[in-house]
mmCIF file of C-alpha atoms in Angstrom:
data_model
loop_
_atom_site.group_PDB
_atom_site.id
_atom_site.type_symbol
_atom_site.label_atom_id
_atom_site.label_comp_id
_atom_site.label_asym_id
_atom_site.label_seq_id
_atom_site.Cartn_x
_atom_site.Cartn_y
_atom_site.Cartn_z
ATOM 1 C CA MET A 1 9.332 -21.473 -3.083
ATOM 2 C CA THR A 2 6.431 -21.929 -0.775
ATOM 3 C CA ASN A 3 4.051 -19.965 1.359
ATOM 4 C CA PRO A 4 5.236 -19.562 4.941
ATOM 5 C CA PRO A 5 3.156 -21.222 7.645
ATOM 6 C CA ARG A 6 0.153 -19.352 8.979
ATOM 7 C CA ALA A 7 -0.457 -18.585 12.622
ATOM 8 C CA ASN A 8 -2.826 -20.747 14.604
ATOM 9 C CA ARG A 9 -4.126 -20.756 18.167
ATOM 10 C CA THR A 10 -1.112 -22.530 19.649
ATOM 11 C CA HIS A 11 1.616 -20.815 17.592
ATOM 12 C CA PRO A 12 1.648 -17.065 16.981
ATOM 13 C CA GLN A 13 2.515 -15.675 13.562
ATOM 14 C CA PRO A 14 6.218 -16.322 12.948
ATOM 15 C CA GLN A 15 8.449 -13.271 12.732
ATOM 16 C CA TRP A 16 10.724 -12.413 9.836
ATOM 17 C CA ILE A 17 14.079 -11.072 10.929
ATOM 18 C CA LYS A 18 17.035 -9.530 9.159
ATOM 19 C CA ALA A 19 20.643 -8.960 10.129
ATOM 20 C CA ARG A 20 21.215 -6.068 12.542
ATOM 21 C CA ARG A 21 23.542 -4.427 10.043
ATOM 22 C CA SER A 22 20.543 -4.023 7.737
ATOM 23 C CA ASP A 23 19.072 -1.621 10.332
ATOM 24 C CA ASN A 24 15.878 -0.175 8.925
ATOM 25 C CA ALA A 25 16.896 -0.727 5.324
ATOM 26 C CA TYR A 26 14.011 -1.369 2.981
ATOM 27 C CA ALA A 27 15.944 -3.997 1.068
ATOM 28 C CA CYS A 28 17.421 -6.995 2.853
ATOM 29 C CA VAL A 29 17.491 -10.748 3.222
ATOM 30 C CA GLU A 30 14.822 -11.839 5.692
ATOM 31 C CA VAL A 31 14.764 -15.210 7.458
ATOM 32 C CA MET A 32 12.061 -16.994 9.398
ATOM 33 C CA ILE A 33 12.249 -20.373 11.115
ATOM 34 C CA ARG A 34 9.177 -22.371 11.884
ATOM 35 C CA ASP A 35 8.888 -25.913 10.518
ATOM 36 C CA ALA A 36 11.754 -25.079 8.131
ATOM 37 C CA TYR A 37 13.942 -22.116 7.188
ATOM 38 C CA TYR A 38 12.286 -19.532 4.964
ATOM 39 C CA ILE A 39 14.151 -16.850 3.026
ATOM 40 C CA ARG A 40 12.633 -13.880 1.241
ATOM 41 C CA ASP A 41 13.649 -10.513 -0.148
ATOM 42 C CA SER A 42 12.095 -7.640 1.775
ATOM 43 C CA LYS A 43 11.827 -5.654 -1.475
ATOM 44 C CA HIS A 44 9.116 -8.067 -2.585
ATOM 45 C CA ALA A 45 7.445 -8.879 0.751
ATOM 46 C CA PRO A 46 4.854 -9.936 1.609
ATOM 47 C CA HIS A 47 3.761 -11.323 -1.764
ATOM 48 C CA GLY A 48 7.109 -12.132 -3.373
ATOM 49 C CA PRO A 49 8.803 -15.504 -3.590
ATOM 50 C CA VAL A 50 9.791 -17.381 -0.455
ATOM 51 C CA LEU A 51 12.334 -20.174 -0.537
ATOM 52 C CA LYS A 52 11.974 -23.026 1.937
ATOM 53 C CA LEU A 53 15.056 -24.897 3.171
ATOM 54 C CA ASP A 54 15.297 -27.826 5.551
ATOM 55 C CA ASP A 55 17.954 -27.914 8.304
ATOM 56 C CA ALA A 56 20.584 -29.583 6.093
ATOM 57 C CA GLN A 57 20.002 -27.145 3.211
ATOM 58 C CA TRP A 58 20.187 -24.127 5.563
ATOM 59 C CA THR A 59 23.440 -25.397 7.083
ATOM 60 C CA GLN A 60 24.954 -26.042 3.669
ATOM 61 C CA LEU A 61 23.854 -22.631 2.332
ATOM 62 C CA CYS A 62 25.403 -20.882 5.345
ATOM 63 C CA GLU A 63 28.655 -22.819 4.930
ATOM 64 C CA VAL A 64 28.850 -22.047 1.208
ATOM 65 C CA LEU A 65 28.219 -18.339 1.703
ATOM 66 C CA LEU A 66 30.600 -17.980 4.639
ATOM 67 C CA ASN A 67 33.387 -19.942 2.924
ATOM 68 C CA ALA A 68 33.035 -17.874 -0.256
ATOM 69 C CA SER A 69 33.240 -14.680 1.787
ATOM 70 C CA HIS A 70 36.709 -15.601 3.107
ATOM 71 C CA ASP A 71 38.269 -15.255 -0.350
ATOM 72 C CA GLU A 72 40.472 -12.195 -0.845
ATOM 73 C CA GLY A 73 39.521 -9.778 -3.623
ATOM 74 C CA PRO A 74 36.551 -10.140 -5.951
ATOM 75 C CA ARG A 75 34.461 -13.236 -5.536
ATOM 76 C CA PRO A 76 34.509 -15.656 -8.420
ATOM 77 C CA HIS A 77 31.280 -16.348 -10.236
ATOM 78 C CA SER A 78 30.248 -19.611 -8.615
ATOM 79 C CA ALA A 79 27.057 -21.640 -8.494
ATOM 80 C CA VAL A 80 26.247 -24.333 -5.955
ATOM 81 C CA THR A 81 23.352 -26.783 -5.861
ATOM 82 C CA ILE A 82 21.868 -27.253 -2.404
ATOM 83 C CA GLY A 83 19.068 -29.791 -2.677
ATOM 84 C CA SER A 84 16.510 -28.066 -4.904
ATOM 85 C CA ILE A 85 18.039 -24.615 -4.352
ATOM 86 C CA TYR A 86 20.665 -23.076 -6.618
ATOM 87 C CA ALA A 87 22.880 -20.390 -5.110
ATOM 88 C CA THR A 88 25.038 -18.205 -7.340
ATOM 89 C CA ILE A 89 27.597 -15.783 -5.992
ATOM 90 C CA HIS A 90 28.556 -13.331 -8.713
ATOM 91 C CA SER A 91 31.986 -11.733 -8.986
ATOM 92 C CA ASP A 92 30.416 -8.322 -8.271
ATOM 93 C CA GLY A 93 28.977 -9.572 -4.961
ATOM 94 C CA HIS A 94 25.355 -10.175 -6.007
ATOM 95 C CA LEU A 95 23.737 -13.298 -4.570
ATOM 96 C CA ASP A 96 21.066 -15.184 -6.495
ATOM 97 C CA LEU A 97 18.956 -17.930 -4.943
ATOM 98 C CA HIS A 98 16.770 -19.988 -7.238
ATOM 99 C CA GLY A 99 14.313 -22.740 -6.390
ATOM 100 C CA HIS A 100 10.869 -24.046 -7.266
ATOM 101 C CA ILE A 101 7.491 -24.108 -5.563
ATOM 102 C CA PRO A 102 7.244 -27.636 -4.096
ATOM 103 C CA ILE A 103 3.596 -28.176 -5.047
ATOM 104 C CA GLN A 104 4.112 -26.557 -8.492
ATOM 105 C CA PRO A 105 7.692 -27.460 -9.458
ATOM 106 C CA HIS A 106 7.341 -25.873 -12.898
ATOM 107 C CA LEU A 107 7.159 -22.398 -11.282
ATOM 108 C CA PRO A 108 10.551 -20.858 -10.516
ATOM 109 C CA ALA A 109 11.303 -18.678 -7.519
ATOM 110 C CA ASP A 110 14.172 -16.274 -7.952
ATOM 111 C CA LEU A 111 15.676 -14.067 -5.267
ATOM 112 C CA ARG A 112 18.405 -11.584 -6.238
ATOM 113 C CA PHE A 113 20.263 -9.728 -3.522
ATOM 114 C CA THR A 114 22.540 -6.748 -4.023
ATOM 115 C CA PRO A 115 26.148 -6.892 -2.812
ATOM 116 C CA ILE A 116 25.225 -4.807 0.261
ATOM 117 C CA GLU A 117 22.216 -7.018 1.100
ATOM 118 C CA HIS A 118 24.439 -10.076 0.676
ATOM 119 C CA GLU A 119 27.161 -8.585 2.916
ATOM 120 C CA CYS A 120 24.647 -7.641 5.640
ATOM 121 C CA PHE A 121 23.267 -11.188 5.557
ATOM 122 C CA LEU A 122 26.818 -12.577 5.870
ATOM 123 C CA ASP A 123 27.436 -10.342 8.873
ATOM 124 C CA GLY A 124 24.275 -11.712 10.481
ATOM 125 C CA LEU A 125 25.453 -15.278 9.844
ATOM 126 C CA ARG A 126 28.943 -14.536 11.218
ATOM 127 C CA ASN A 127 27.477 -12.957 14.337
ATOM 128 C CA GLY A 128 25.045 -15.814 14.984
ATOM 129 C CA GLU A 129 22.014 -13.561 14.618
ATOM 130 C CA PHE A 130 19.895 -16.214 12.936
ATOM 131 C CA LYS A 131 20.799 -19.028 15.347
ATOM 132 C CA THR A 132 18.592 -17.507 18.035
ATOM 133 C CA LEU A 133 15.602 -18.262 15.841
ATOM 134 C CA ASN A 134 15.990 -21.924 16.735
ATOM 135 C CA LEU A 135 14.446 -21.103 20.107
ATOM 136 C CA SER A 136 11.158 -20.265 18.383
ATOM 137 C CA ARG A 137 10.876 -23.509 16.431
ATOM 138 C CA ALA A 138 7.601 -25.327 16.835
#
């Protein structure tokens, strides 16, 4: 977990986005790309935990989530280590992401998404909604 980058004179404040399927839902997975990929839970924004992933971690997380979503029937309880991030897909569809604050590695950062939040996020990944954020990278 880390604090997202702050705005400065040359770069405006980065925008958090969510999958279109989330519409105006209060609870959703939000993503921001600046110097890295940041993930947070809108239920706990703006002061809740934020996980920071580099390009390789983001790519691996997306692949893991999308591959798991292709399974027929209930999802198996599975946990995957992606660098310093632990992703768990529960059989009921919940998604847990766990990491640590880089400058204070003893402090955990836990994000727990409901099955609907998880499914909306997957739809956004499938539809390439988060790829457009690459255009705003500094």
